[in-house]
PDB file of C-alpha atoms in Angstrom:
ATOM      1  CA  MET A   1       0.032   0.015   0.263  1.00  0.00           C
ATOM      2  CA  GLN A   2       2.332   2.317   0.771  1.00  0.00           C
ATOM      3  CA  SER A   3       4.718   1.744  -2.364  1.00  0.00           C
ATOM      4  CA  ALA A   4       1.705   2.690  -4.097  1.00  0.00           C
ATOM      5  CA  ASP A   5       0.520   5.466  -2.646  1.00  0.00           C
ATOM      6  CA  ARG A   6       4.001   7.536  -3.683  1.00  0.00           C
ATOM      7  CA  GLU A   7       2.713   6.781  -7.145  1.00  0.00           C
ATOM      8  CA  ILE A   8      -0.635   8.163  -6.648  1.00  0.00           C
ATOM      9  CA  ASP A   9      -1.403  12.021  -6.432  1.00  0.00           C
ATOM     10  CA  SER A  10      -4.891  12.479  -5.817  1.00  0.00           C
ATOM     11  CA  LEU A  11      -6.896  10.022  -3.637  1.00  0.00           C
ATOM     12  CA  ILE A  12     -10.983  10.368  -4.786  1.00  0.00           C
ATOM     13  CA  TRP A  13     -13.696   8.816  -2.645  1.00  0.00           C
ATOM     14  CA  ILE A  14     -16.943   8.855  -4.007  1.00  0.00           C
ATOM     15  CA  SER A  15     -20.139   7.875  -2.862  1.00  0.00           C
ATOM     16  CA  GLY A  16     -22.731   6.249  -5.209  1.00  0.00           C
ATOM     17  CA  ALA A  17     -20.244   6.196  -8.271  1.00  0.00           C
ATOM     18  CA  THR A  18     -21.932   3.391 -10.248  1.00  0.00           C
ATOM     19  CA  GLU A  19     -24.855   5.436 -11.372  1.00  0.00           C
ATOM     20  CA  GLY A  20     -26.053   9.028 -12.040  1.00  0.00           C
ATOM     21  CA  ILE A  21     -24.070  12.245 -10.841  1.00  0.00           C
ATOM     22  CA  GLY A  22     -21.603  10.082  -9.083  1.00  0.00           C
ATOM     23  CA  LEU A  23     -20.809   7.763 -11.934  1.00  0.00           C
ATOM     24  CA  GLY A  24     -20.357  10.786 -14.129  1.00  0.00           C
ATOM     25  CA  LEU A  25     -17.735  12.568 -11.508  1.00  0.00           C
ATOM     26  CA  ALA A  26     -15.952   9.568 -11.107  1.00  0.00           C
ATOM     27  CA  ARG A  27     -15.332   9.193 -15.390  1.00  0.00           C
ATOM     28  CA  ASN A  28     -14.665  12.967 -15.528  1.00  0.00           C
ATOM     29  CA  VAL A  29     -12.215  13.323 -12.829  1.00  0.00           C
ATOM     30  CA  PRO A  30      -9.924  15.956 -14.127  1.00  0.00           C
ATOM     31  CA  HIS A  31      -6.604  14.944 -11.926  1.00  0.00           C
ATOM     32  CA  ALA A  32      -3.997  12.612 -12.888  1.00  0.00           C
ATOM     33  CA  ALA A  33      -2.690   9.375 -11.311  1.00  0.00           C
ATOM     34  CA  ALA A  34      -6.054   9.582  -9.264  1.00  0.00           C
ATOM     35  CA  ARG A  35      -7.284   6.944  -6.906  1.00  0.00           C
ATOM     36  CA  ILE A  36     -10.908   6.397  -7.373  1.00  0.00           C
ATOM     37  CA  VAL A  37     -12.737   4.581  -4.591  1.00  0.00           C
ATOM     38  CA  ASN A  38     -16.278   3.710  -5.559  1.00  0.00           C
ATOM     39  CA  LEU A  39     -18.778   4.251  -1.981  1.00  0.00           C
ATOM     40  CA  SER A  40     -21.924   1.736  -2.545  1.00  0.00           C
ATOM     41  CA  ARG A  41     -23.454  -1.289  -2.491  1.00  0.00           C
ATOM     42  CA  ARG A  42     -22.627  -2.324  -6.051  1.00  0.00           C
ATOM     43  CA  PRO A  43     -19.112  -2.480  -7.064  1.00  0.00           C
ATOM     44  CA  HIS A  44     -18.085  -0.785 -10.040  1.00  0.00           C
ATOM     45  CA  PRO A  45     -16.336  -2.973 -12.786  1.00  0.00           C
ATOM     46  CA  ASP A  46     -14.075   0.021 -13.358  1.00  0.00           C
ATOM     47  CA  TYR A  47     -13.208   1.451  -9.867  1.00  0.00           C
ATOM     48  CA  GLU A  48     -12.098  -0.064  -6.851  1.00  0.00           C
ATOM     49  CA  SER A  49     -15.326   0.110  -4.537  1.00  0.00           C
ATOM     50  CA  VAL A  50     -16.205  -0.258  -0.972  1.00  0.00           C
ATOM     51  CA  PHE A  51     -19.179  -1.222   0.320  1.00  0.00           C
ATOM     52  CA  LEU A  52     -21.557   1.217   1.713  1.00  0.00           C
ATOM     53  CA  ASP A  53     -25.476   1.038   2.890  1.00  0.00           C
ATOM     54  CA  LEU A  54     -26.465   4.419   3.598  1.00  0.00           C
ATOM     55  CA  ALA A  55     -29.276   2.351   5.768  1.00  0.00           C
ATOM     56  CA  ASP A  56     -26.559   0.613   7.407  1.00  0.00           C
ATOM     57  CA  PRO A  57     -24.703   2.318  10.623  1.00  0.00           C
ATOM     58  CA  ALA A  58     -22.088  -0.462  10.874  1.00  0.00           C
ATOM     59  CA  SER A  59     -20.888   0.455   6.915  1.00  0.00           C
ATOM     60  CA  TRP A  60     -20.412   3.739   8.117  1.00  0.00           C
ATOM     61  CA  GLU A  61     -18.138   2.848  10.540  1.00  0.00           C
ATOM     62  CA  ASP A  62     -16.083   0.584   7.554  1.00  0.00           C
ATOM     63  CA  VAL A  63     -16.177   3.312   5.174  1.00  0.00           C
ATOM     64  CA  GLY A  64     -14.365   5.733   8.222  1.00  0.00           C
ATOM     65  CA  ALA A  65     -11.889   2.870   8.430  1.00  0.00           C
ATOM     66  CA  HIS A  66     -10.810   2.920   5.116  1.00  0.00           C
ATOM     67  CA  PHE A  67     -10.728   7.079   4.998  1.00  0.00           C
ATOM     68  CA  ALA A  68      -8.437   6.656   8.169  1.00  0.00           C
ATOM     69  CA  ALA A  69      -6.188   3.150   6.365  1.00  0.00           C
ATOM     70  CA  ALA A  70      -5.701   5.423   3.356  1.00  0.00           C
ATOM     71  CA  LEU A  71      -4.794   9.087   4.460  1.00  0.00           C
ATOM     72  CA  ALA A  72      -2.302   7.369   6.961  1.00  0.00           C
ATOM     73  CA  HIS A  73       0.415   7.206   4.493  1.00  0.00           C
ATOM     74  CA  PHE A  74      -0.769   9.019   1.768  1.00  0.00           C
ATOM     75  CA  ARG A  75       1.817  11.777   0.630  1.00  0.00           C
ATOM     76  CA  GLY A  76       0.060  13.059  -2.924  1.00  0.00           C
ATOM     77  CA  SER A  77      -1.500  16.319  -3.591  1.00  0.00           C
ATOM     78  CA  ARG A  78      -5.340  15.878  -2.685  1.00  0.00           C
ATOM     79  CA  ALA A  79      -7.379  13.948  -1.040  1.00  0.00           C
ATOM     80  CA  ILE A  80     -11.255  14.460  -1.892  1.00  0.00           C
ATOM     81  CA  PHE A  81     -14.772  13.018  -0.571  1.00  0.00           C
ATOM     82  CA  ILE A  82     -17.263  13.797  -2.484  1.00  0.00           C
ATOM     83  CA  GLN A  83     -20.391  12.564  -0.528  1.00  0.00           C
ATOM     84  CA  ASN A  84     -23.077  11.910  -3.817  1.00  0.00           C
ATOM     85  CA  ALA A  85     -25.477   8.836  -2.569  1.00  0.00           C
ATOM     86  CA  HIS A  86     -28.737   8.945  -1.928  1.00  0.00           C
ATOM     87  CA  MET A  87     -31.134   6.060  -1.066  1.00  0.00           C
ATOM     88  CA  LYS A  88     -34.210   5.765  -3.573  1.00  0.00           C
ATOM     89  CA  GLY A  89     -37.865   5.116  -3.013  1.00  0.00           C
ATOM     90  CA  MET A  90     -38.581   7.369  -0.099  1.00  0.00           C
ATOM     91  CA  THR A  91     -41.422   9.983  -2.358  1.00  0.00           C
ATOM     92  CA  GLY A  92     -44.882  10.145  -0.782  1.00  0.00           C
ATOM     93  CA  PHE A  93     -46.633  12.285   1.779  1.00  0.00           C
ATOM     94  CA  VAL A  94     -46.160  12.731   5.475  1.00  0.00           C
ATOM     95  CA  GLY A  95     -47.845  10.064   7.360  1.00  0.00           C
ATOM     96  CA  GLU A  96     -48.727   8.240   4.408  1.00  0.00           C
ATOM     97  CA  VAL A  97     -45.237   6.095   4.067  1.00  0.00           C
ATOM     98  CA  PRO A  98     -44.886   2.552   5.589  1.00  0.00           C
ATOM     99  CA  PRO A  99     -43.358   3.949   9.123  1.00  0.00           C
ATOM    100  CA  GLY A 100     -40.336   1.399   8.753  1.00  0.00           C
ATOM    101  CA  ASP A 101     -39.680   3.116   5.364  1.00  0.00           C
ATOM    102  CA  TYR A 102     -39.958   6.624   6.721  1.00  0.00           C
ATOM    103  CA  ALA A 103     -37.379   6.050   9.401  1.00  0.00           C
ATOM    104  CA  ARG A 104     -34.890   4.160   7.455  1.00  0.00           C
ATOM    105  CA  ASP A 105     -34.704   7.373   5.080  1.00  0.00           C
ATOM    106  CA  ILE A 106     -34.032   9.796   7.740  1.00  0.00           C
ATOM    107  CA  THR A 107     -31.107   7.188   8.277  1.00  0.00           C
ATOM    108  CA  ALA A 108     -30.182   6.978   4.651  1.00  0.00           C
ATOM    109  CA  ASN A 109     -30.876  10.402   3.761  1.00  0.00           C
ATOM    110  CA  VAL A 110     -29.992  12.887   6.409  1.00  0.00           C
ATOM    111  CA  ALA A 111     -27.890  11.034   8.900  1.00  0.00           C
ATOM    112  CA  ALA A 112     -25.631   8.816   7.203  1.00  0.00           C
ATOM    113  CA  PRO A 113     -24.365  11.803   4.893  1.00  0.00           C
ATOM    114  CA  LEU A 114     -23.546  14.185   8.090  1.00  0.00           C
ATOM    115  CA  ARG A 115     -21.399  11.288   9.553  1.00  0.00           C
ATOM    116  CA  LEU A 116     -19.722  10.564   6.445  1.00  0.00           C
ATOM    117  CA  GLY A 117     -18.502  14.193   6.108  1.00  0.00           C
ATOM    118  CA  GLU A 118     -17.508  14.000   9.599  1.00  0.00           C
ATOM    119  CA  MET A 119     -15.494  10.916   9.685  1.00  0.00           C
ATOM    120  CA  PHE A 120     -13.515  12.261   6.388  1.00  0.00           C
ATOM    121  CA  LEU A 121     -12.958  15.477   8.356  1.00  0.00           C
ATOM    122  CA  ARG A 122     -11.570  13.470  11.191  1.00  0.00           C
ATOM    123  CA  ALA A 123      -9.248  11.277   9.178  1.00  0.00           C
ATOM    124  CA  VAL A 124      -7.706  13.853   7.753  1.00  0.00           C
ATOM    125  CA  ARG A 125      -7.002  15.931  10.839  1.00  0.00           C
ATOM    126  CA  GLU A 126      -5.527  12.491  12.455  1.00  0.00           C
ATOM    127  CA  SER A 127      -3.754  11.541   9.721  1.00  0.00           C
ATOM    128  CA  GLY A 128      -1.568  14.500   9.507  1.00  0.00           C
ATOM    129  CA  PHE A 129      -2.540  14.481   5.916  1.00  0.00           C
ATOM    130  CA  ALA A 130      -0.926  18.549   4.990  1.00  0.00           C
ATOM    131  CA  GLY A 131      -1.926  18.436   1.233  1.00  0.00           C
ATOM    132  CA  GLU A 132      -5.229  19.574   0.170  1.00  0.00           C
ATOM    133  CA  ALA A 133      -8.535  18.241   1.809  1.00  0.00           C
ATOM    134  CA  GLY A 134     -11.844  18.614   0.210  1.00  0.00           C
ATOM    135  CA  LEU A 135     -15.004  17.403   0.889  1.00  0.00           C
ATOM    136  CA  VAL A 136     -18.633  17.880  -1.485  1.00  0.00           C
ATOM    137  CA  MET A 137     -22.056  17.331   0.361  1.00  0.00           C
ATOM    138  CA  MET A 138     -24.297  17.061  -2.574  1.00  0.00           C
ATOM    139  CA  SER A 139     -27.302  19.283  -1.705  1.00  0.00           C
ATOM    140  CA  SER A 140     -30.391  20.245  -4.187  1.00  0.00           C
ATOM    141  CA  SER A 141     -32.825  23.277  -4.422  1.00  0.00           C
ATOM    142  CA  SER A 142     -35.239  21.324  -2.781  1.00  0.00           C
ATOM    143  CA  ALA A 143     -32.619  22.458   0.515  1.00  0.00           C
ATOM    144  CA  ARG A 144     -34.748  25.982   0.132  1.00  0.00           C
ATOM    145  CA  SER A 145     -37.778  24.754  -1.454  1.00  0.00           C
ATOM    146  CA  PRO A 146     -40.712  23.124  -0.090  1.00  0.00           C
ATOM    147  CA  THR A 147     -41.118  20.392  -2.029  1.00  0.00           C
ATOM    148  CA  ILE A 148     -43.959  18.150  -1.542  1.00  0.00           C
ATOM    149  CA  GLY A 149     -43.748  14.199  -1.298  1.00  0.00           C
ATOM    150  CA  GLN A 150     -40.306  14.842  -0.119  1.00  0.00           C
ATOM    151  CA  THR A 151     -40.396  15.852   3.400  1.00  0.00           C
ATOM    152  CA  VAL A 152     -36.936  14.317   4.702  1.00  0.00           C
ATOM    153  CA  TYR A 153     -35.008  15.031   1.221  1.00  0.00           C
ATOM    154  CA  CYS A 154     -36.138  18.146   1.755  1.00  0.00           C
ATOM    155  CA  ALA A 155     -34.998  18.419   5.590  1.00  0.00           C
ATOM    156  CA  GLY A 156     -31.876  16.258   4.915  1.00  0.00           C
ATOM    157  CA  LYS A 157     -30.598  18.536   2.216  1.00  0.00           C
ATOM    158  CA  ALA A 158     -31.314  21.812   4.142  1.00  0.00           C
ATOM    159  CA  ALA A 159     -29.320  20.081   7.593  1.00  0.00           C
ATOM    160  CA  LEU A 160     -26.818  19.565   5.442  1.00  0.00           C
ATOM    161  CA  GLU A 161     -26.001  22.851   3.920  1.00  0.00           C
ATOM    162  CA  MET A 162     -26.272  24.096   7.473  1.00  0.00           C
ATOM    163  CA  TRP A 163     -23.420  21.440   8.633  1.00  0.00           C
ATOM    164  CA  VAL A 164     -21.659  22.702   5.967  1.00  0.00           C
ATOM    165  CA  ARG A 165     -21.411  26.288   6.878  1.00  0.00           C
ATOM    166  CA  VAL A 166     -20.640  25.543  10.651  1.00  0.00           C
ATOM    167  CA  ALA A 167     -18.391  23.257   9.811  1.00  0.00           C
ATOM    168  CA  ARG A 168     -16.173  25.836   7.451  1.00  0.00           C
ATOM    169  CA  ARG A 169     -16.348  28.328  10.334  1.00  0.00           C
ATOM    170  CA  GLU A 170     -15.008  25.353  12.763  1.00  0.00           C
ATOM    171  CA  LEU A 171     -12.191  24.995  10.489  1.00  0.00           C
ATOM    172  CA  ALA A 172     -11.138  28.235  10.173  1.00  0.00           C
ATOM    173  CA  MET A 173     -11.178  29.020  13.753  1.00  0.00           C
ATOM    174  CA  ARG A 174      -9.017  26.081  14.134  1.00  0.00           C
ATOM    175  CA  GLU A 175      -6.725  27.737  11.333  1.00  0.00           C
ATOM    176  CA  ARG A 176      -6.864  24.190   8.739  1.00  0.00           C
ATOM    177  CA  ARG A 177      -6.243  25.972   5.723  1.00  0.00           C
ATOM    178  CA  ASN A 178      -5.785  23.114   3.380  1.00  0.00           C
ATOM    179  CA  ILE A 179      -9.270  21.942   4.366  1.00  0.00           C
ATOM    180  CA  TRP A 180     -12.232  23.158   1.957  1.00  0.00           C
ATOM    181  CA  VAL A 181     -15.750  22.214   2.627  1.00  0.00           C
ATOM    182  CA  THR A 182     -18.982  23.170   0.330  1.00  0.00           C
ATOM    183  CA  ALA A 183     -22.235  21.765  -0.822  1.00  0.00           C
ATOM    184  CA  VAL A 184     -23.462  21.612  -4.489  1.00  0.00           C
ATOM    185  CA  ARG A 185     -26.381  22.278  -6.087  1.00  0.00           C
ATOM    186  CA  PRO A 186     -25.985  20.628  -9.325  1.00  0.00           C
ATOM    187  CA  GLY A 187     -29.223  21.552 -10.987  1.00  0.00           C
ATOM    188  CA  PHE A 188     -32.014  19.160 -13.457  1.00  0.00           C
ATOM    189  CA  VAL A 189     -30.121  16.387 -13.971  1.00  0.00           C
ATOM    190  CA  ASP A 190     -31.126  13.258 -15.464  1.00  0.00           C
ATOM    191  CA  THR A 191     -30.317  10.708 -13.517  1.00  0.00           C
ATOM    192  CA  PRO A 192     -31.674   7.191 -12.590  1.00  0.00           C
ATOM    193  CA  LEU A 193     -33.437   8.916  -9.450  1.00  0.00           C
ATOM    194  CA  THR A 194     -35.152  11.866 -11.103  1.00  0.00           C
ATOM    195  CA  ARG A 195     -36.436   9.300 -13.884  1.00  0.00           C
ATOM    196  CA  GLN A 196     -37.866   6.858 -11.222  1.00  0.00           C
ATOM    197  CA  VAL A 197     -39.779  10.553  -9.474  1.00  0.00           C
ATOM    198  CA  ALA A 198     -40.824  11.776 -12.841  1.00  0.00           C
ATOM    199  CA  ALA A 199     -42.725   8.623 -13.069  1.00  0.00           C
ATOM    200  CA  MET A 200     -45.025   8.935 -10.032  1.00  0.00           C
ATOM    201  CA  ALA A 201     -48.284  10.266 -10.175  1.00  0.00           C
ATOM    202  CA  ASP A 202     -48.525  14.148  -9.566  1.00  0.00           C
ATOM    203  CA  SER A 203     -50.815  13.384  -6.311  1.00  0.00           C
ATOM    204  CA  ASP A 204     -48.016  11.985  -4.743  1.00  0.00           C
ATOM    205  CA  TYR A 205     -45.608  14.168  -6.407  1.00  0.00           C
ATOM    206  CA  PRO A 206     -46.936  17.444  -8.090  1.00  0.00           C
ATOM    207  CA  ILE A 207     -44.233  18.375  -9.836  1.00  0.00           C
ATOM    208  CA  ALA A 208     -43.733  14.770 -11.694  1.00  0.00           C
ATOM    209  CA  SER A 209     -45.730  15.696 -14.865  1.00  0.00           C
ATOM    210  CA  GLN A 210     -43.642  18.945 -15.288  1.00  0.00           C
ATOM    211  CA  MET A 211     -40.445  17.186 -15.029  1.00  0.00           C
ATOM    212  CA  ARG A 212     -41.649  14.495 -17.427  1.00  0.00           C
ATOM    213  CA  LYS A 213     -42.055  17.467 -19.768  1.00  0.00           C
ATOM    214  CA  GLN A 214     -38.915  18.991 -19.389  1.00  0.00           C
ATOM    215  CA  MET A 215     -37.068  16.052 -19.583  1.00  0.00           C
ATOM    216  CA  GLU A 216     -39.033  15.117 -22.829  1.00  0.00           C
ATOM    217  CA  GLU A 217     -38.180  18.443 -24.660  1.00  0.00           C
ATOM    218  CA  GLY A 218     -35.083  18.787 -23.155  1.00  0.00           C
ATOM    219  CA  VAL A 219     -35.541  21.893 -21.395  1.00  0.00           C
ATOM    220  CA  GLY A 220     -33.163  22.603 -18.595  1.00  0.00           C
ATOM    221  CA  VAL A 221     -31.628  19.326 -17.942  1.00  0.00           C
ATOM    222  CA  MET A 222     -28.443  18.064 -18.255  1.00  0.00           C
ATOM    223  CA  ASP A 223     -26.576  14.820 -18.527  1.00  0.00           C
ATOM    224  CA  ILE A 224     -24.459  13.441 -15.720  1.00  0.00           C
ATOM    225  CA  ASP A 225     -21.194  13.816 -17.775  1.00  0.00           C
ATOM    226  CA  THR A 226     -22.104  17.646 -18.290  1.00  0.00           C
ATOM    227  CA  ALA A 227     -23.005  18.316 -14.993  1.00  0.00           C
ATOM    228  CA  ALA A 228     -19.821  16.242 -13.479  1.00  0.00           C
ATOM    229  CA  ARG A 229     -17.650  18.682 -15.813  1.00  0.00           C
ATOM    230  CA  GLN A 230     -19.207  21.756 -14.376  1.00  0.00           C
ATOM    231  CA  ILE A 231     -19.080  20.630 -10.619  1.00  0.00           C
ATOM    232  CA  TRP A 232     -15.463  19.643 -11.342  1.00  0.00           C
ATOM    233  CA  ALA A 233     -14.352  23.078 -12.615  1.00  0.00           C
ATOM    234  CA  ALA A 234     -15.637  24.782 -10.098  1.00  0.00           C
ATOM    235  CA  LEU A 235     -13.119  22.871  -7.301  1.00  0.00           C
ATOM    236  CA  PRO A 236     -11.144  23.371  -4.689  1.00  0.00           C
ATOM    237  CA  THR A 237     -13.948  26.761  -4.181  1.00  0.00           C
ATOM    238  CA  ASP A 238     -13.957  28.914  -1.009  1.00  0.00           C
ATOM    239  CA  ARG A 239     -17.547  28.932  -0.879  1.00  0.00           C
ATOM    240  CA  SER A 240     -20.044  27.318   1.282  1.00  0.00           C
ATOM    241  CA  LEU A 241     -22.622  26.506  -1.583  1.00  0.00           C
ATOM    242  CA  LEU A 242     -22.011  26.089  -5.611  1.00  0.00           C
ATOM    243  CA  LEU A 243     -25.268  26.537  -7.362  1.00  0.00           C
ATOM    244  CA  PHE A 244     -25.726  25.056 -10.824  1.00  0.00           C
ATOM    245  CA  GLY A 245     -29.510  25.844 -11.632  1.00  0.00           C
ATOM    246  CA  GLU A 246     -32.897  24.588 -10.348  1.00  0.00           C
ATOM    247  CA  GLN A 247     -34.068  21.119 -10.122  1.00  0.00           C
ATOM    248  CA  VAL A 248     -37.492  21.885 -12.625  1.00  0.00           C
ATOM    249  CA  ARG A 249     -38.927  24.668 -13.540  1.00  0.00           C
ATOM    250  CA  ARG A 250     -42.293  25.135 -11.749  1.00  0.00           C
ATOM    251  CA  GLU A 251     -45.432  26.526 -13.727  1.00  0.00           C
ATOM    252  CA  GLY A 252     -48.136  29.013 -12.682  1.00  0.00           C
TER     253      GLY A 252
END
């Protein structure tokens, strides 16, 4: 491991790199000599993979241990973690989603991203890594726009953005100038998750038909590679939030 690390200049973890924006980010990494690690329930055929189930806290601990082990002897230029993964399938009105599913949604899509972000920053500090260390937390316009049918999703993204703002202030107070942290609202991107919610009935997800219309017409919709290249081009950053457009254009 140590001899291999000396040949690697960039160490990059991307959660959910098997599909969607995560896949776009993995295949558009702009740094040469990069070790790309996919954190996901499914292994990726082209990238090193570490098991991560957002709904299983035990797997979070394994990812945290991987951060620590990989950084312990890393002497490259940069280490970046992009928390992109999201557990699909929980869209629905509050009080109508099965209670077990709702609880799992909170664990996977609110608690897990914050815990994983903290684990990465802890591993950077404890390893003594002195190169550029970056943390990207994938957010959404739903952090500020109440989207009917998405109580947990909206609350989780709002919490994530506030977590980033506070973490940045804490890092500044400790003068950890080599670490940057940001949240990203990627805009309206054509992904499996987007298509899943767009296929729902408006009675359960009122903007579904508008999303379908925009996707059919290609209005304001990006493919995963375009979205990924925009994000990479903006990094590193000294901003707490990077904006690349709205999720969907609401009519009326």
